[in-house]
PDB file of C-alpha atoms in Angstrom:
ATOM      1  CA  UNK A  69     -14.871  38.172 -17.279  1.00 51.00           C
ATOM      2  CA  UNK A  70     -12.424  38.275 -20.407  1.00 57.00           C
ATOM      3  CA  UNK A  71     -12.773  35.216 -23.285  1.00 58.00           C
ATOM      4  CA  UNK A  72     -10.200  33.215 -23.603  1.00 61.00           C
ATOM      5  CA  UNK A  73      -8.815  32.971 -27.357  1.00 58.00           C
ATOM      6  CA  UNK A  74      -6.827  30.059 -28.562  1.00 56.00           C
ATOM      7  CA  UNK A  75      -2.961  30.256 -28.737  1.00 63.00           C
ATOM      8  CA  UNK A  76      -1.475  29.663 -32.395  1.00 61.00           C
ATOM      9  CA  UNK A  77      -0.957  26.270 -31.378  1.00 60.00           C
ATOM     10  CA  UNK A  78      -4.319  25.342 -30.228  1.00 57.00           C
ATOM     11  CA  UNK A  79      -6.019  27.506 -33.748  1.00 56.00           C
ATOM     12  CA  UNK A  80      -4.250  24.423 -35.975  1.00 59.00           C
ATOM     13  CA  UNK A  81      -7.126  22.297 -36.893  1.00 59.00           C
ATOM     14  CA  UNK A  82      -9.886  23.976 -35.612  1.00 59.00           C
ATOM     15  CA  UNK A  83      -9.314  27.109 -38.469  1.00 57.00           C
ATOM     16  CA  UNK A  84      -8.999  26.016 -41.908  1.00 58.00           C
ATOM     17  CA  UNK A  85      -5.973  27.075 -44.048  1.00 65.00           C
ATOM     18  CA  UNK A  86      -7.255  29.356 -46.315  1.00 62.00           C
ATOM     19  CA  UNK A  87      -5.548  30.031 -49.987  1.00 63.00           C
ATOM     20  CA  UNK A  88      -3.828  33.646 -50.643  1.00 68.00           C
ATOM     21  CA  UNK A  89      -4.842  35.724 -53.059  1.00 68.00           C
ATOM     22  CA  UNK A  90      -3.713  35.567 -55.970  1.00 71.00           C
ATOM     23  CA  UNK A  91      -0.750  37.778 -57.393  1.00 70.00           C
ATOM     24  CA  UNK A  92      -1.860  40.758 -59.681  1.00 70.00           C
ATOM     25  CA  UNK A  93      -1.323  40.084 -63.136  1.00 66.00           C
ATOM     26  CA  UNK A  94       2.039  42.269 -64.663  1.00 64.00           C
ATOM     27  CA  UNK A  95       0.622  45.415 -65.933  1.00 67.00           C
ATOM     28  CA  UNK A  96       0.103  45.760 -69.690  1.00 66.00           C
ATOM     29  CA  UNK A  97       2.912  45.848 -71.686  1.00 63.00           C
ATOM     30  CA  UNK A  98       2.287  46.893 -75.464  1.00 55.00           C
ATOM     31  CA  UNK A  99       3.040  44.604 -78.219  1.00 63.00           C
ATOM     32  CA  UNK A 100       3.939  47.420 -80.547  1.00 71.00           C
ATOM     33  CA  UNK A 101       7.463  48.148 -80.012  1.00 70.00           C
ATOM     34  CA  UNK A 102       7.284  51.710 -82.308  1.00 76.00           C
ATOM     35  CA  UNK A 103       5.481  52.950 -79.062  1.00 76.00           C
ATOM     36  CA  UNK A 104       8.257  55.424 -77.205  1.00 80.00           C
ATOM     37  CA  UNK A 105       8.093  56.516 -73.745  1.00 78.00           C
ATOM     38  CA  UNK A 106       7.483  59.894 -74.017  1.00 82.00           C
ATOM     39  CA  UNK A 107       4.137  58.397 -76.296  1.00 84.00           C
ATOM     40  CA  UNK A 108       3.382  55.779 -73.992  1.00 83.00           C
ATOM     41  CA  UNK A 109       3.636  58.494 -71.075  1.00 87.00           C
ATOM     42  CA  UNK A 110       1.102  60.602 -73.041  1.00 90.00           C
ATOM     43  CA  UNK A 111      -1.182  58.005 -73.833  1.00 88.00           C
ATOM     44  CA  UNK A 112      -1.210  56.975 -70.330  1.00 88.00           C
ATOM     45  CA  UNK A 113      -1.962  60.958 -69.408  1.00 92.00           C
ATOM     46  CA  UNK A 114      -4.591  60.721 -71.714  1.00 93.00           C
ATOM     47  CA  UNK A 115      -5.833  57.712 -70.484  1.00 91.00           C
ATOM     48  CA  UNK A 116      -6.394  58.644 -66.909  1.00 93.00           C
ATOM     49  CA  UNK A 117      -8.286  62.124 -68.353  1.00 94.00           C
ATOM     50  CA  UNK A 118     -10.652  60.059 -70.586  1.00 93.00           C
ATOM     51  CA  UNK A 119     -11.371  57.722 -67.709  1.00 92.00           C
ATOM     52  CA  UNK A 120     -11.637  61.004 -64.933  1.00 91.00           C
ATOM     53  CA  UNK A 121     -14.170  62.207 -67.552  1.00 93.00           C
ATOM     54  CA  UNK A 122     -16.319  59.197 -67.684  1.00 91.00           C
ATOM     55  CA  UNK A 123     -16.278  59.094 -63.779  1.00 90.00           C
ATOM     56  CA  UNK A 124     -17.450  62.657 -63.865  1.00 91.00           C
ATOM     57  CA  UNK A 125     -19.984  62.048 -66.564  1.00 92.00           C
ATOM     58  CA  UNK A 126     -21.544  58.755 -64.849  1.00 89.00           C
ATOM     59  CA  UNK A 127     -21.595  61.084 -61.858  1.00 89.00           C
ATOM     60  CA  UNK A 128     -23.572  63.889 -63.262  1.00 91.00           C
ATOM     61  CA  UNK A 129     -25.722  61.424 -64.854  1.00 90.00           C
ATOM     62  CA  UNK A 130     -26.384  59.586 -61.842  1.00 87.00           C
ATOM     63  CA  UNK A 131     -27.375  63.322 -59.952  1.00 89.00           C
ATOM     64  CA  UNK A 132     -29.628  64.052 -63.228  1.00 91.00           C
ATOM     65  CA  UNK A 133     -31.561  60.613 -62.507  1.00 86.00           C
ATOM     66  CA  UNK A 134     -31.692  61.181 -58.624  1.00 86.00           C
ATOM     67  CA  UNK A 135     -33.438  64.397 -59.374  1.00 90.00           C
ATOM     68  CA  UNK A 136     -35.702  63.172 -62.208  1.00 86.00           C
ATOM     69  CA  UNK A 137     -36.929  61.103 -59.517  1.00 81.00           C
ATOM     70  CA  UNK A 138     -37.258  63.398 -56.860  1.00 85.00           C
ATOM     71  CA  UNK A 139     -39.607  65.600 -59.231  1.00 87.00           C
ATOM     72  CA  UNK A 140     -41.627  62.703 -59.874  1.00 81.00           C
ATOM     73  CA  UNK A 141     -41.802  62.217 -55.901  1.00 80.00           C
ATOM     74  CA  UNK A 142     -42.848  65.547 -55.541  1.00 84.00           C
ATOM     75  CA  UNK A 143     -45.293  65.715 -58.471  1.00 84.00           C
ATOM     76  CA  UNK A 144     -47.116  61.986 -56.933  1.00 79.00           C
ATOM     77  CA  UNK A 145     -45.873  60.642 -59.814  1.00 74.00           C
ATOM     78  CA  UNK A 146     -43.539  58.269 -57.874  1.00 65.00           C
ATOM     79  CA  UNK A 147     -45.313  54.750 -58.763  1.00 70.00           C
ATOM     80  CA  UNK A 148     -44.324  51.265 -59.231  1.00 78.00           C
ATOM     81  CA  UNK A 149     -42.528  52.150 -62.682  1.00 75.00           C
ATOM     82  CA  UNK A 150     -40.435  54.561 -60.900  1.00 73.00           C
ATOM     83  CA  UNK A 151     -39.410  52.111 -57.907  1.00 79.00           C
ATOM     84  CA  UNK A 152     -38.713  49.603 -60.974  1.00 84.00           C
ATOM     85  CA  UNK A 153     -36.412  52.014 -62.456  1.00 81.00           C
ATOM     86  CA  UNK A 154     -34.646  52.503 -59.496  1.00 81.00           C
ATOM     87  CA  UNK A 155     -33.544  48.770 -58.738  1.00 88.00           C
ATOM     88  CA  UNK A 156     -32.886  48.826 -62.241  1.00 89.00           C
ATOM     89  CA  UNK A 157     -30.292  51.944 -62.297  1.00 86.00           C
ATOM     90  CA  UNK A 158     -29.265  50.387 -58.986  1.00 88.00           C
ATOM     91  CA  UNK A 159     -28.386  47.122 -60.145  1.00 90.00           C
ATOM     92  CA  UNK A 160     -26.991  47.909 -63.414  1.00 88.00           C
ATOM     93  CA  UNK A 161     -24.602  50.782 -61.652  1.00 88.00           C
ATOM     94  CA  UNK A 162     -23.564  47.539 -59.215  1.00 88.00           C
ATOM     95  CA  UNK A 163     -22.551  45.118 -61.722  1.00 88.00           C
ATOM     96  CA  UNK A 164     -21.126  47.791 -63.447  1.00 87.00           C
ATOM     97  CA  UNK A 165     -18.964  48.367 -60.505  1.00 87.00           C
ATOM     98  CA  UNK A 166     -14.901  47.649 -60.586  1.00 87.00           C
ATOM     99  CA  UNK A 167     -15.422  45.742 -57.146  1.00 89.00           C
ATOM    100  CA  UNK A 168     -18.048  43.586 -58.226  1.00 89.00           C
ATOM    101  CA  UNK A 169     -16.701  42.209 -61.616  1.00 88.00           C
ATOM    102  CA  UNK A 170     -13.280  41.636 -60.313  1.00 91.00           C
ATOM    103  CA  UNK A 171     -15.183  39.432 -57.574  1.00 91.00           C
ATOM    104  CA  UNK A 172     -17.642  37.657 -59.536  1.00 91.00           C
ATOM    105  CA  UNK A 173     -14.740  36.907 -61.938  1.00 91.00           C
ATOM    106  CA  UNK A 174     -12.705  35.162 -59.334  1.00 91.00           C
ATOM    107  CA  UNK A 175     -15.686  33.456 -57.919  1.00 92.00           C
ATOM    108  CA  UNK A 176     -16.656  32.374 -61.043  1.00 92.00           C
ATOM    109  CA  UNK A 177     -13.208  30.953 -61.562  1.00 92.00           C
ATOM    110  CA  UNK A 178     -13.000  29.153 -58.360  1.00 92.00           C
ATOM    111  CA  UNK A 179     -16.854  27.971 -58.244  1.00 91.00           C
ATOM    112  CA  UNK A 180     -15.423  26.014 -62.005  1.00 90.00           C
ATOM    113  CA  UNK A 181     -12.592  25.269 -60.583  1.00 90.00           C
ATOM    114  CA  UNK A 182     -14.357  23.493 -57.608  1.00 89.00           C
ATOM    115  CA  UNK A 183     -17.272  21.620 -60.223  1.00 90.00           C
ATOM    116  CA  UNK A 184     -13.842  20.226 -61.379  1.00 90.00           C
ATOM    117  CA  UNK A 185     -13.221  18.330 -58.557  1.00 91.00           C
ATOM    118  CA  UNK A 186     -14.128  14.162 -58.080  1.00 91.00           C
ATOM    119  CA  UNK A 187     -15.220  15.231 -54.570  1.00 91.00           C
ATOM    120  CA  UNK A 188     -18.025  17.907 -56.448  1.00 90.00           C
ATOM    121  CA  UNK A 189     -18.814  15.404 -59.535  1.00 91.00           C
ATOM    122  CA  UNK A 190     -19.588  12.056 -57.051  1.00 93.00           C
ATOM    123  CA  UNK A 191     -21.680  14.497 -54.872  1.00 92.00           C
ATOM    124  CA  UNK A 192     -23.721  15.581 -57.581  1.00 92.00           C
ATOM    125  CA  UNK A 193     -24.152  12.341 -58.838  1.00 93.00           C
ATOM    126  CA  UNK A 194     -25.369  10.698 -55.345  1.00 94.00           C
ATOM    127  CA  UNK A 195     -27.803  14.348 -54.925  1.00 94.00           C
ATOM    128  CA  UNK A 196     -29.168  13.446 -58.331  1.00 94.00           C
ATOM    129  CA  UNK A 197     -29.588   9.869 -58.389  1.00 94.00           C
ATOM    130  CA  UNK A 198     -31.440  10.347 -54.684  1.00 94.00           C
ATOM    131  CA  UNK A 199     -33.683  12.729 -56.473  1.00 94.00           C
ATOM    132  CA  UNK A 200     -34.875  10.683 -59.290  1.00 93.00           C
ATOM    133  CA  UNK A 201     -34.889   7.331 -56.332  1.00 92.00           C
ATOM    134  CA  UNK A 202     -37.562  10.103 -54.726  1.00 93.00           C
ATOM    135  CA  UNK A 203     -39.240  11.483 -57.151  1.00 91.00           C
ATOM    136  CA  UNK A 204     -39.913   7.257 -58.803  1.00 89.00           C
ATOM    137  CA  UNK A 205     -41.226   6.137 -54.818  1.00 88.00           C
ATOM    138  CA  UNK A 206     -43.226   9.266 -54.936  1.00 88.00           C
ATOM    139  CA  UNK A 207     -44.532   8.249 -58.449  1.00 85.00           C
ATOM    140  CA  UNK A 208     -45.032   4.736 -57.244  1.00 74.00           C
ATOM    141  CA  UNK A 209     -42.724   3.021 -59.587  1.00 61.00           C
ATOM    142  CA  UNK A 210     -39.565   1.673 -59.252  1.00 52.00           C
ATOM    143  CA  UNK A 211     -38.365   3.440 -62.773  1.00 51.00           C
ATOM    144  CA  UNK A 212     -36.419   6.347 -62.623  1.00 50.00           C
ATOM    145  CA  UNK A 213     -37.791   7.402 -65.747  1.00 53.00           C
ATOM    146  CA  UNK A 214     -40.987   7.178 -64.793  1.00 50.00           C
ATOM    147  CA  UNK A 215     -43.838   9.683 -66.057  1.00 54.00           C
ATOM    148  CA  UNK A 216     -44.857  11.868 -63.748  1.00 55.00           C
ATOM    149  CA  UNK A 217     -48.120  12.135 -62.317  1.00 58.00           C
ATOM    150  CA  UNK A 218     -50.940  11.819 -65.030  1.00 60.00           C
ATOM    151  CA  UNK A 219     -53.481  15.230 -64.948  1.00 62.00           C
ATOM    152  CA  UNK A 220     -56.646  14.365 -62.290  1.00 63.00           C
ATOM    153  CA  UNK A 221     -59.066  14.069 -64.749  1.00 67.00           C
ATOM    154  CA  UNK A 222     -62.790  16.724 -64.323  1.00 62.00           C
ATOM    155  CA  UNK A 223     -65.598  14.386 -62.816  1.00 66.00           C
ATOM    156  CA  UNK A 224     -68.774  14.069 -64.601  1.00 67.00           C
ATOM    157  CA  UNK A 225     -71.414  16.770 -65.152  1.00 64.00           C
ATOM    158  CA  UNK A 226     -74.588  15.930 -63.670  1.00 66.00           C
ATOM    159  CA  UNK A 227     -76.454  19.075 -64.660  1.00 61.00           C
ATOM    160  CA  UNK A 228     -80.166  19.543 -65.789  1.00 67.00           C
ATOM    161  CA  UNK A 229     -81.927  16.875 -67.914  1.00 61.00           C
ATOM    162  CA  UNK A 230     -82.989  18.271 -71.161  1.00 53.00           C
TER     163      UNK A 230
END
């Protein structure tokens, strides 16, 4: 039994039309115009050794920490502050990451780009008023801006006479 896949045709409508990506940007182009090419060509050589270097050193680094933690493993030091550290290295080293700023940039981008929208803002104006509609029947008034509930208040003390 083989499944049976839509011709191009029959995909209109039922797949939506997603948006390309968008072009790269032109690469940088200097504003100083003193700047040759032989000097641009060695600042560019430079450039990729400075930035092989700091690839190297985030890579010993990284080993360093791997083993720091290993030894505490091994000497039953491995506790709650270590695991801490761990997802901390780990999440910094993420959002450090080329892959992950370039992608929260252009979600951030289209996310404000879709708050933009009439569609977004009438939504988020019929989500909100529904919530304060709730939140007054829950209250039992028929104010919006209604208190909310009062504190329960202790009940008496019936305790030895004196």
């Amino acid at each position: 039994m083989s499944a049976v896949y839509p011709n191009e045709n029959e995909k209109v409508g039922i797949y939506p039309t997603l948006p390309t990506a968008p072009p790269m940007p032109p690469p940088y182009t200097p504003v100083d115009p003193a700047i040759t090419v032989p000097t641009r060509a060695e600042m560019e050589d430079e450039l990729r050794k400075v930035e092989d270097e700091i690839a190297t050193l985030r890579a010993v680094l990284a080993s360093k920490q791997e083993r720091v933690a290993q030894l505490k493993r091994d000497l039953g030091v491995y506790g709650l502050d270590v695991v801490k550290d761990d997802i901390r290295r780990t999440a910094h080293s993420v959002a450090q990451s080329k892959a992950f700023t370039t992608v929260k940039s252009a979600v951030t981008k289209q996310w404000n780009n879709v708050t933009q929208t009439n569609a977004y803002k009438t939504v988020n104006s019929n989500v909100s008023n529904f919530v304060k509609s709730v939140k007054s029947s829950m209250n039992g008034n028929n104010s919006a801006t209604s208190p909310p509930y009062s504190q329960p208040q202790a009940p008496p003390y019936y305790g030895p006479s004196t």
